[in-house]
PDB file of C-alpha atoms in Angstrom:
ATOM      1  CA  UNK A   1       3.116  92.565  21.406  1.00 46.00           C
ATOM      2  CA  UNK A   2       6.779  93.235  20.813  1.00 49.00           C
ATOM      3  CA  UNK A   3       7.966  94.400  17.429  1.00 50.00           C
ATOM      4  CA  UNK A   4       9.176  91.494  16.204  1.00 51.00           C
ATOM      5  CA  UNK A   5       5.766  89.996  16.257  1.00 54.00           C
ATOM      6  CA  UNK A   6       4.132  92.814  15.162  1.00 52.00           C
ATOM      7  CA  UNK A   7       6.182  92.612  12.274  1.00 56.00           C
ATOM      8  CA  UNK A   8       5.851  89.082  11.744  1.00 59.00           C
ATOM      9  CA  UNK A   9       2.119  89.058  11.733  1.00 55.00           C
ATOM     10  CA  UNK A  10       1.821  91.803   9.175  1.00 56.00           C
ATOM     11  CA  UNK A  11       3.815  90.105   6.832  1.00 69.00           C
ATOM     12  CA  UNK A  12       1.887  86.863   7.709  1.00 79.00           C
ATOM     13  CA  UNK A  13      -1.171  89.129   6.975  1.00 79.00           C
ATOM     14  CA  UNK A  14       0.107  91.125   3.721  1.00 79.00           C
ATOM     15  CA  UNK A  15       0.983  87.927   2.208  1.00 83.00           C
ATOM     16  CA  UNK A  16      -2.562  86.006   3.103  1.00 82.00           C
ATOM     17  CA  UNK A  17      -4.251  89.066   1.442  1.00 80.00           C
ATOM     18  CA  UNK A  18      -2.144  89.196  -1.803  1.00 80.00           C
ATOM     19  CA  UNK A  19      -2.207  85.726  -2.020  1.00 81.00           C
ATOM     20  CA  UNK A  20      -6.073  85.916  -1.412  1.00 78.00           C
ATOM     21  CA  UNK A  21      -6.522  89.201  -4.292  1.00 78.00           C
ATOM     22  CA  UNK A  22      -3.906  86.670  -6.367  1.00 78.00           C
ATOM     23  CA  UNK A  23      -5.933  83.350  -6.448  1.00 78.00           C
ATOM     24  CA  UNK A  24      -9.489  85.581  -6.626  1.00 72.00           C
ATOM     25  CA  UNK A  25     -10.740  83.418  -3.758  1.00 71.00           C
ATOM     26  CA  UNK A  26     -13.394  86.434  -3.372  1.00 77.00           C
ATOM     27  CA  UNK A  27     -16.631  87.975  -4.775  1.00 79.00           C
ATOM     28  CA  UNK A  28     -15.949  91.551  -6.648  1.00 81.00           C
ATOM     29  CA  UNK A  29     -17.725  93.352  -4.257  1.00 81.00           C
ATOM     30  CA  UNK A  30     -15.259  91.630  -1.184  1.00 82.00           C
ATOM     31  CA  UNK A  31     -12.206  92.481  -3.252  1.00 82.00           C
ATOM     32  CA  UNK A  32     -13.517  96.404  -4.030  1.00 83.00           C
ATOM     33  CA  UNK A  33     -14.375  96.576  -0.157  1.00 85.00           C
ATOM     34  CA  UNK A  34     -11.210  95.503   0.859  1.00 84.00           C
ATOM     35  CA  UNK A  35      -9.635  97.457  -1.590  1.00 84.00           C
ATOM     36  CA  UNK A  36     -11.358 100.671  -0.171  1.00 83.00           C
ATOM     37  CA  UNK A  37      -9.840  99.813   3.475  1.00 83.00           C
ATOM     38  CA  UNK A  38      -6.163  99.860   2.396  1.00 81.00           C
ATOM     39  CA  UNK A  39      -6.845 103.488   0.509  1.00 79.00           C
ATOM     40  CA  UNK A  40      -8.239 104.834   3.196  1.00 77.00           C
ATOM     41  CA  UNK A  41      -5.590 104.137   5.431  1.00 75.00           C
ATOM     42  CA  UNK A  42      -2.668 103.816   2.984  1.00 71.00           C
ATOM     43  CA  UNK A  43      -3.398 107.043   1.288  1.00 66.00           C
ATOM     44  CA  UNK A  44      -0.594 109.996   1.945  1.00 59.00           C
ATOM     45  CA  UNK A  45      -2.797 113.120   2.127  1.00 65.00           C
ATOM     46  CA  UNK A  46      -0.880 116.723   2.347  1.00 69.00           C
ATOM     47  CA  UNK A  47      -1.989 119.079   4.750  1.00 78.00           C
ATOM     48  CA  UNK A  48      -4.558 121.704   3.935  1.00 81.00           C
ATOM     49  CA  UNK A  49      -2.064 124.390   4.509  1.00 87.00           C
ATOM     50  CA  UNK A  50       0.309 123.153   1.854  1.00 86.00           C
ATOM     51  CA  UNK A  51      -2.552 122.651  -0.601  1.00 84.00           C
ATOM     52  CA  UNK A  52      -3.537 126.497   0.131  1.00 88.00           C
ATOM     53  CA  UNK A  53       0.415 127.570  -0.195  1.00 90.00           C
ATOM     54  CA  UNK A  54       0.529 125.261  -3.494  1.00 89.00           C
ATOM     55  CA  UNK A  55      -2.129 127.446  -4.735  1.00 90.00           C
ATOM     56  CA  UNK A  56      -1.140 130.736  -3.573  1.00 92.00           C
ATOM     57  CA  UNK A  57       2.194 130.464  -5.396  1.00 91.00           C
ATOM     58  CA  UNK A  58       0.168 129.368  -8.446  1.00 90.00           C
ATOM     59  CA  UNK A  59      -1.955 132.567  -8.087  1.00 92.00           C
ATOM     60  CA  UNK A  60       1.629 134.327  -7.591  1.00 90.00           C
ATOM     61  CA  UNK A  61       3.378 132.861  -9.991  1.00 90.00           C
ATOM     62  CA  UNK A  62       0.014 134.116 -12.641  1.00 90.00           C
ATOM     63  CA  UNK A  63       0.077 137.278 -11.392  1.00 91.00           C
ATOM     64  CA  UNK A  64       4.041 137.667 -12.196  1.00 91.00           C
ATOM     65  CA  UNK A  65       4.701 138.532  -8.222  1.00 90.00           C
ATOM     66  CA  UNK A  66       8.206 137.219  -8.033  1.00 90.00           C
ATOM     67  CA  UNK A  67       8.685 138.031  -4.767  1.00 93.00           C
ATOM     68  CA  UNK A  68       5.301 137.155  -3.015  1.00 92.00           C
ATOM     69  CA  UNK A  69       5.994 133.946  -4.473  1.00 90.00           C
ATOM     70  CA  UNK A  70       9.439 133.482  -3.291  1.00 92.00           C
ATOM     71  CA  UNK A  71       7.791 134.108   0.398  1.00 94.00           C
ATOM     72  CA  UNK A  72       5.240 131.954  -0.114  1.00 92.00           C
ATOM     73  CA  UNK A  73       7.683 128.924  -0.891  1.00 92.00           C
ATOM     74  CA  UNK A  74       9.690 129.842   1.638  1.00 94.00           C
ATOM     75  CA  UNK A  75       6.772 129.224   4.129  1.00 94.00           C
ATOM     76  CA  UNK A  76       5.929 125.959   2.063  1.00 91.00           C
ATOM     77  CA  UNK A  77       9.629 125.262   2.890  1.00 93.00           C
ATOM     78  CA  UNK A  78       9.209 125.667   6.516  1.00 93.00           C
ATOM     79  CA  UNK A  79       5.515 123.862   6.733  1.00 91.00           C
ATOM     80  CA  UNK A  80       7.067 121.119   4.544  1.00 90.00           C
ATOM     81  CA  UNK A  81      10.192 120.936   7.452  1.00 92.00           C
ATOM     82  CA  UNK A  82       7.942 120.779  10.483  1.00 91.00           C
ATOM     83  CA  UNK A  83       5.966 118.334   8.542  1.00 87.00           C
ATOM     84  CA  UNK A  84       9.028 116.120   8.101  1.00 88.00           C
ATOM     85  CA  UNK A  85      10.015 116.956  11.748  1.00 90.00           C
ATOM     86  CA  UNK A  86       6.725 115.405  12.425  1.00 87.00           C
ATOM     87  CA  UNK A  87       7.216 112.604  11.165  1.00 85.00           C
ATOM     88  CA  UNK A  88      10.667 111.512  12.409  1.00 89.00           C
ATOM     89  CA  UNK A  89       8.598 112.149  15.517  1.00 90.00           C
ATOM     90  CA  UNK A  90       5.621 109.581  14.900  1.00 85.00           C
ATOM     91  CA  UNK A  91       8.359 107.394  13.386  1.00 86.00           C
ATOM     92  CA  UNK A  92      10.235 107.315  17.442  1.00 89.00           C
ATOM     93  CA  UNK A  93       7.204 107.016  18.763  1.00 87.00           C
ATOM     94  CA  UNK A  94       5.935 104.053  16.667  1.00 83.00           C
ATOM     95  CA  UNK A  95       9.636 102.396  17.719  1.00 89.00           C
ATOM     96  CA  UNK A  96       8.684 102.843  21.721  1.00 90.00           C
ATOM     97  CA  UNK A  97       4.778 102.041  21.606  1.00 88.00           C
ATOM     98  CA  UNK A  98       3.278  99.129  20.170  1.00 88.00           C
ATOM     99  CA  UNK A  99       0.609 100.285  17.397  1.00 84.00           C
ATOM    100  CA  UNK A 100      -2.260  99.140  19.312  1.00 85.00           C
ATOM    101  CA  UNK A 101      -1.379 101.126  22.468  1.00 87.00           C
ATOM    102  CA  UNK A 102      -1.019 104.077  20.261  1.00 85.00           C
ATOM    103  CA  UNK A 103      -4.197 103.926  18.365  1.00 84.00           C
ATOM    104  CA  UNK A 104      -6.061 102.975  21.612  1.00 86.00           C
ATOM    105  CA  UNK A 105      -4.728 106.716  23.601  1.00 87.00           C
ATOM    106  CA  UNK A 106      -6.690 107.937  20.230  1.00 85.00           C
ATOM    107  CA  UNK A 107     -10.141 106.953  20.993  1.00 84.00           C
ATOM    108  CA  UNK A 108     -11.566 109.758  21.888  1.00 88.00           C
ATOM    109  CA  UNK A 109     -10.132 111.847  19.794  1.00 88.00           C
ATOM    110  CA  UNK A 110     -12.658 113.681  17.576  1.00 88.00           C
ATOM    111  CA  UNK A 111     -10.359 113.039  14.235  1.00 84.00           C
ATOM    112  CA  UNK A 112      -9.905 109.590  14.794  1.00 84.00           C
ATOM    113  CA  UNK A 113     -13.417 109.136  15.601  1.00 85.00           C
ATOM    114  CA  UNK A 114     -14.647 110.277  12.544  1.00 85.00           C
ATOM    115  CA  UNK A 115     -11.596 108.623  10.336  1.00 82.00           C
ATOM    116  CA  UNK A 116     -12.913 105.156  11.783  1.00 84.00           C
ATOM    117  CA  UNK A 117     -16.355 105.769  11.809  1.00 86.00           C
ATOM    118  CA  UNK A 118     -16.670 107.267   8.594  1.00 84.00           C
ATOM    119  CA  UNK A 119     -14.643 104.046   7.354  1.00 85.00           C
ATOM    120  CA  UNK A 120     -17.006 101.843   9.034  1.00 85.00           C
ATOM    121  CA  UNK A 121     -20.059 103.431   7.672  1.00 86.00           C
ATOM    122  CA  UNK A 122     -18.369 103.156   3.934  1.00 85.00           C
ATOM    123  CA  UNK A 123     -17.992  99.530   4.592  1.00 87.00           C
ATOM    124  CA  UNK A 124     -21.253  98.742   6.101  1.00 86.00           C
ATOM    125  CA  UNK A 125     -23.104 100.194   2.963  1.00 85.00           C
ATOM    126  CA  UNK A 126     -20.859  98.776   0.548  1.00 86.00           C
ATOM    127  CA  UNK A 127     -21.569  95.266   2.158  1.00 86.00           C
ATOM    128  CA  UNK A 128     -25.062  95.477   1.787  1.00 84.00           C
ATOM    129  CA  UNK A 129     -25.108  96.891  -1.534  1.00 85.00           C
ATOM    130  CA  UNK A 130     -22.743  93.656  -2.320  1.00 83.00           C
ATOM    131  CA  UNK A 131     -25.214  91.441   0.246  1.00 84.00           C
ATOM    132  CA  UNK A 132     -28.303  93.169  -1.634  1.00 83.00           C
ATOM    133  CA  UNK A 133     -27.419  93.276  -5.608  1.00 82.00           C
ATOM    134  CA  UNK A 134     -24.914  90.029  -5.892  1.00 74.00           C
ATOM    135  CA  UNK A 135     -26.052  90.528  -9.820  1.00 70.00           C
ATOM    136  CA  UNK A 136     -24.297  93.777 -10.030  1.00 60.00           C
ATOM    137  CA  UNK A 137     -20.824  92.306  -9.597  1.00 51.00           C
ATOM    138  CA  UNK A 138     -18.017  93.470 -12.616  1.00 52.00           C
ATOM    139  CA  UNK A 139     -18.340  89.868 -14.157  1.00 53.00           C
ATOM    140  CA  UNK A 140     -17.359  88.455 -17.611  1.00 53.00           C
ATOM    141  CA  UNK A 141     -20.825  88.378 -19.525  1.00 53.00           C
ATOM    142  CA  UNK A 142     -21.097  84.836 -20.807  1.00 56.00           C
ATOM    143  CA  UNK A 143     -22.003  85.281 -24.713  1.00 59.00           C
ATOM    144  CA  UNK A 144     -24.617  82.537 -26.323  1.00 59.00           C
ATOM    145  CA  UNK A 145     -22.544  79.620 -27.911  1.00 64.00           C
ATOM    146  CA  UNK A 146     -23.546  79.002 -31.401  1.00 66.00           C
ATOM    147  CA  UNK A 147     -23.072  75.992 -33.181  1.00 70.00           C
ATOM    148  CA  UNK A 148     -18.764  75.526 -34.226  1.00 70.00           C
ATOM    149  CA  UNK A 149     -18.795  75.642 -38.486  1.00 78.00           C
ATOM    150  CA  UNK A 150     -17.348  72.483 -39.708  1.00 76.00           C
ATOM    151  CA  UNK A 151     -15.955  72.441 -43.016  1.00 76.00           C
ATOM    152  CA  UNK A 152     -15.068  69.239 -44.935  1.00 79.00           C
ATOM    153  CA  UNK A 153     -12.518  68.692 -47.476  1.00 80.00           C
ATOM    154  CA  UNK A 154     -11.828  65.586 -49.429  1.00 79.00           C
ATOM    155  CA  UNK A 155     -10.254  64.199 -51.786  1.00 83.00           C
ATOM    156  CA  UNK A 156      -9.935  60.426 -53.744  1.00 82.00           C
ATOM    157  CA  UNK A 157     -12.889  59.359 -51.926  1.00 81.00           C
ATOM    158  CA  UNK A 158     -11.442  60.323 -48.048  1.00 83.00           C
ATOM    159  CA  UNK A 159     -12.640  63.367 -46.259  1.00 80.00           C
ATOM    160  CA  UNK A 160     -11.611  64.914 -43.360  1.00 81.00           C
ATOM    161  CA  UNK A 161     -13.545  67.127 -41.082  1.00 79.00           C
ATOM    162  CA  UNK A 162     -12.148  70.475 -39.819  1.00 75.00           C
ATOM    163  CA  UNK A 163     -14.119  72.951 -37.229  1.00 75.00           C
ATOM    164  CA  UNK A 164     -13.844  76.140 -36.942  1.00 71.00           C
ATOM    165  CA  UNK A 165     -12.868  77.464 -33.854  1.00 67.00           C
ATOM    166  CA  UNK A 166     -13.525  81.722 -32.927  1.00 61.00           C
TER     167      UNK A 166
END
């Protein structure tokens, strides 16, 4: 599928889904699953080493070690560089290969295995929790109507009725 359509049928499919979310066309439970899809994929997560080097210069920075801190974020630096580097990469590559091509030459990739199957296994138990307990959805709990107070005023022989409304 060239790029153009590729880009044509997300938007096509963004806007179905907003407009779908928008209109709540959908059960709780549908919207939270969905929901849980687009984190899982739209979620920017940093790298384990950064996280470590984050907390290193922390620990550093406590312990009033100027300069073990100043290498530290110099090695953040150059993580945070070949990170970037990375990117621009993925970013050509995405330009050359059509998406599906690319995630298909990932299939057997131990990662990717467990990204998608760990996503499908989150889905297929929140489905049948939805499927199973439909009572358990967040809805508005409908309170017991009671009877709307009425009071009456009059005067020279006319009245005129006026409800109260809460």
């Amino acid at each position: 599928m060239p790029d153009s359509q590729t880009n044509e049928a997300l938007t096509s499919s963004k806007l179905e889904y907003e407009s779908a979310i928008g209109l709540s066309q959908h059960v709780p439970q549908a919207k939270t699953i969905s929901e849980m899809v687009l984190d899982a994929f739209q979620t920017a997560k940093e790298s384990e080493e950064i996280r470590e080097l984050r907390a290193a210069i922390r620990l550093a920075q406590d312990e009033h070690d100027d300069d073990k801190a100043y290498e530290l974020m110099g090695q953040l630096k150059r993580l945070k560089d070949a990170e970037a580097a990375d990117s621009a990469a993925l970013a050509d590559l995405g330009t050359q290969f059509p998406i599906s091509r690319i995630l298909s030459s990932y299939k057997n990739d131990p990662a990717f295995q467990e990204l998608v199957y760990g996503l499908a296994l989150k889905v297929l138990n929140q489905t049948h929790q939805a499927i199973s307990n439909p009572n358990t959805a967040k809805s508005k709990t409908t309170r017991a109507r009671k009877e709307a107070e009425v009071y009456t005023i009059s005067k020279d022989g006319q009245s005129v009725s006026l409800p109260l409304r809460t």
